[in-house]
Amino acid sequence: QVQLVESGGGLVQPGGSLRLSCAVSGFTLDDYAIGWFRQAPEKERERVSCIRRTDGTTYYDASVGGRFTISRDNAKNTVYLQMNSLKPEDTAVYYCALTRINRFGNWYCSRSAINYWGKGTLVTVSS
């Protein structure tokens, strides 16, 4: 059974930092990609960043580029999202998600490509 467990959310002041963690278990293949998505109240879930487990290829949405950094620790099967210079508009539930690599070696950092979702962790940026 595939499980994705997020942690690290909380309340932070504007300009502050948080690091989210996503622990992955139960996926039997060595190659996959992990994405971070977020959903603010009354808004659609949107893509934030993704990373491929094997070669570390990353993707960032333009809204977080330069402020957020995604990384992985393959020994711990954990993916991190370091969030700096946080803004009130970053307030959302952050979800960790797994997408498979297809037989051609391609993968997609998009909601429609996700195979498994975590339950989310709330990030609130407020003074």
PDB file of C-alpha atoms in Angstrom, residues 20-110:
ATOM      1  CA  LEU A  20       7.881  20.432   4.528  1.00  0.00           C
ATOM      2  CA  SER A  21       8.687  16.741   4.429  1.00  0.00           C
ATOM      3  CA  CYS A  22       7.057  13.917   2.489  1.00  0.00           C
ATOM      4  CA  ALA A  23       7.805  10.366   3.577  1.00  0.00           C
ATOM      5  CA  VAL A  24       7.127   7.791   0.851  1.00  0.00           C
ATOM      6  CA  SER A  25       6.480   4.123   1.523  1.00  0.00           C
ATOM      7  CA  GLY A  26       5.000   1.109  -0.199  1.00  0.00           C
ATOM      8  CA  PHE A  27       5.902   1.985  -3.811  1.00  0.00           C
ATOM      9  CA  THR A  28       7.825  -0.946  -5.227  1.00  0.00           C
ATOM     10  CA  LEU A  29       9.573   0.718  -8.177  1.00  0.00           C
ATOM     11  CA  ASP A  30      12.792   2.699  -7.748  1.00  0.00           C
ATOM     12  CA  ASP A  31      11.940   5.379 -10.240  1.00  0.00           C
ATOM     13  CA  TYR A  32       9.126   7.846  -9.706  1.00  0.00           C
ATOM     14  CA  ALA A  33       8.601  11.541  -9.204  1.00  0.00           C
ATOM     15  CA  ILE A  34       7.225  13.384  -6.211  1.00  0.00           C
ATOM     16  CA  GLY A  35       5.328  16.593  -6.497  1.00  0.00           C
ATOM     17  CA  TRP A  36       4.141  19.236  -4.101  1.00  0.00           C
ATOM     18  CA  PHE A  37       0.764  20.761  -4.814  1.00  0.00           C
ATOM     19  CA  ARG A  38      -1.253  23.246  -2.793  1.00  0.00           C
ATOM     20  CA  GLN A  39      -4.856  24.246  -2.408  1.00  0.00           C
ATOM     21  CA  ALA A  40      -5.978  27.519  -0.908  1.00  0.00           C
ATOM     22  CA  PRO A  41      -9.539  28.004   0.369  1.00  0.00           C
ATOM     23  CA  GLU A  42     -12.054  28.127  -2.482  1.00  0.00           C
ATOM     24  CA  LYS A  43      -9.334  27.657  -5.084  1.00  0.00           C
ATOM     25  CA  GLU A  44      -8.287  24.757  -7.231  1.00  0.00           C
ATOM     26  CA  ARG A  45      -5.341  22.603  -6.314  1.00  0.00           C
ATOM     27  CA  GLU A  46      -2.251  23.879  -8.082  1.00  0.00           C
ATOM     28  CA  ARG A  47       1.193  22.584  -8.838  1.00  0.00           C
ATOM     29  CA  VAL A  48       4.150  23.921  -6.848  1.00  0.00           C
ATOM     30  CA  SER A  49       7.197  21.785  -7.578  1.00  0.00           C
ATOM     31  CA  CYS A  50       8.256  18.270  -8.559  1.00  0.00           C
ATOM     32  CA  ILE A  51      11.395  16.151  -8.424  1.00  0.00           C
ATOM     33  CA  ARG A  52      12.344  12.842  -9.969  1.00  0.00           C
ATOM     34  CA  ARG A  53      13.755  10.324  -7.536  1.00  0.00           C
ATOM     35  CA  THR A  54      16.569   8.936  -9.690  1.00  0.00           C
ATOM     36  CA  ASP A  55      18.190  11.853 -11.483  1.00  0.00           C
ATOM     37  CA  GLY A  56      16.866  14.714  -9.374  1.00  0.00           C
ATOM     38  CA  THR A  57      15.284  16.568 -12.268  1.00  0.00           C
ATOM     39  CA  THR A  58      13.163  19.366 -10.843  1.00  0.00           C
ATOM     40  CA  TYR A  59      10.284  21.565 -11.877  1.00  0.00           C
ATOM     41  CA  TYR A  60       9.066  24.765 -10.221  1.00  0.00           C
ATOM     42  CA  ASP A  61       5.956  26.780 -10.832  1.00  0.00           C
ATOM     43  CA  ALA A  62       6.750  30.383 -11.704  1.00  0.00           C
ATOM     44  CA  SER A  63       4.968  31.637  -8.587  1.00  0.00           C
ATOM     45  CA  VAL A  64       7.514  30.002  -6.263  1.00  0.00           C
ATOM     46  CA  GLY A  65      10.684  29.982  -8.319  1.00  0.00           C
ATOM     47  CA  GLY A  66      13.628  31.382  -6.369  1.00  0.00           C
ATOM     48  CA  ARG A  67      11.792  31.100  -3.028  1.00  0.00           C
ATOM     49  CA  PHE A  68      11.082  27.368  -2.774  1.00  0.00           C
ATOM     50  CA  THR A  69      13.569  24.532  -3.160  1.00  0.00           C
ATOM     51  CA  ILE A  70      12.658  20.885  -3.583  1.00  0.00           C
ATOM     52  CA  SER A  71      15.118  18.146  -2.658  1.00  0.00           C
ATOM     53  CA  ARG A  72      15.227  14.450  -1.922  1.00  0.00           C
ATOM     54  CA  ASP A  73      16.948  11.997   0.394  1.00  0.00           C
ATOM     55  CA  ASN A  74      16.660   8.654  -1.342  1.00  0.00           C
ATOM     56  CA  ALA A  75      18.109   6.760   1.625  1.00  0.00           C
ATOM     57  CA  LYS A  76      15.196   8.008   3.711  1.00  0.00           C
ATOM     58  CA  ASN A  77      12.612   7.898   0.886  1.00  0.00           C
ATOM     59  CA  THR A  78      11.798  11.463   1.774  1.00  0.00           C
ATOM     60  CA  VAL A  79      11.266  14.592  -0.293  1.00  0.00           C
ATOM     61  CA  TYR A  80      11.538  18.073   1.147  1.00  0.00           C
ATOM     62  CA  LEU A  81      10.164  21.456   0.195  1.00  0.00           C
ATOM     63  CA  GLN A  82      12.127  24.340   1.662  1.00  0.00           C
ATOM     64  CA  MET A  83       9.965  27.451   1.559  1.00  0.00           C
ATOM     65  CA  ASN A  84      11.596  30.832   2.126  1.00  0.00           C
ATOM     66  CA  SER A  85      10.311  34.404   1.933  1.00  0.00           C
ATOM     67  CA  LEU A  86       6.801  33.181   2.534  1.00  0.00           C
ATOM     68  CA  LYS A  87       3.894  35.382   1.592  1.00  0.00           C
ATOM     69  CA  PRO A  88       0.273  35.395   2.793  1.00  0.00           C
ATOM     70  CA  GLU A  89      -0.748  34.105  -0.639  1.00  0.00           C
ATOM     71  CA  ASP A  90       1.289  30.953   0.034  1.00  0.00           C
ATOM     72  CA  THR A  91      -1.298  29.985   2.651  1.00  0.00           C
ATOM     73  CA  ALA A  92      -2.784  26.642   1.648  1.00  0.00           C
ATOM     74  CA  VAL A  93      -2.948  22.961   2.367  1.00  0.00           C
ATOM     75  CA  TYR A  94       0.177  21.453   0.824  1.00  0.00           C
ATOM     76  CA  TYR A  95      -0.103  17.980  -0.636  1.00  0.00           C
ATOM     77  CA  CYS A  96       2.609  15.526  -1.512  1.00  0.00           C
ATOM     78  CA  ALA A  97       1.913  13.352  -4.552  1.00  0.00           C
ATOM     79  CA  LEU A  98       3.554  10.567  -6.542  1.00  0.00           C
ATOM     80  CA  THR A  99       3.576  10.148 -10.290  1.00  0.00           C
ATOM     81  CA  ARG A 100       4.930   7.135 -12.138  1.00  0.00           C
ATOM     82  CA  ILE A 101       7.571   7.267 -14.817  1.00  0.00           C
ATOM     83  CA  ASN A 102       6.154   5.884 -18.055  1.00  0.00           C
ATOM     84  CA  ARG A 103       7.776   3.207 -20.171  1.00  0.00           C
ATOM     85  CA  PHE A 104       9.434   5.849 -22.329  1.00  0.00           C
ATOM     86  CA  GLY A 105      11.117   7.398 -19.301  1.00  0.00           C
ATOM     87  CA  ASN A 106       8.826  10.414 -19.322  1.00  0.00           C
ATOM     88  CA  TRP A 107       6.945  11.929 -16.435  1.00  0.00           C
ATOM     89  CA  TYR A 108       4.675  14.896 -15.929  1.00  0.00           C
ATOM     90  CA  CYS A 109       4.412  17.308 -13.049  1.00  0.00           C
ATOM     91  CA  SER A 110       0.675  17.857 -13.319  1.00  0.00           C
TER      92      SER A 110
END
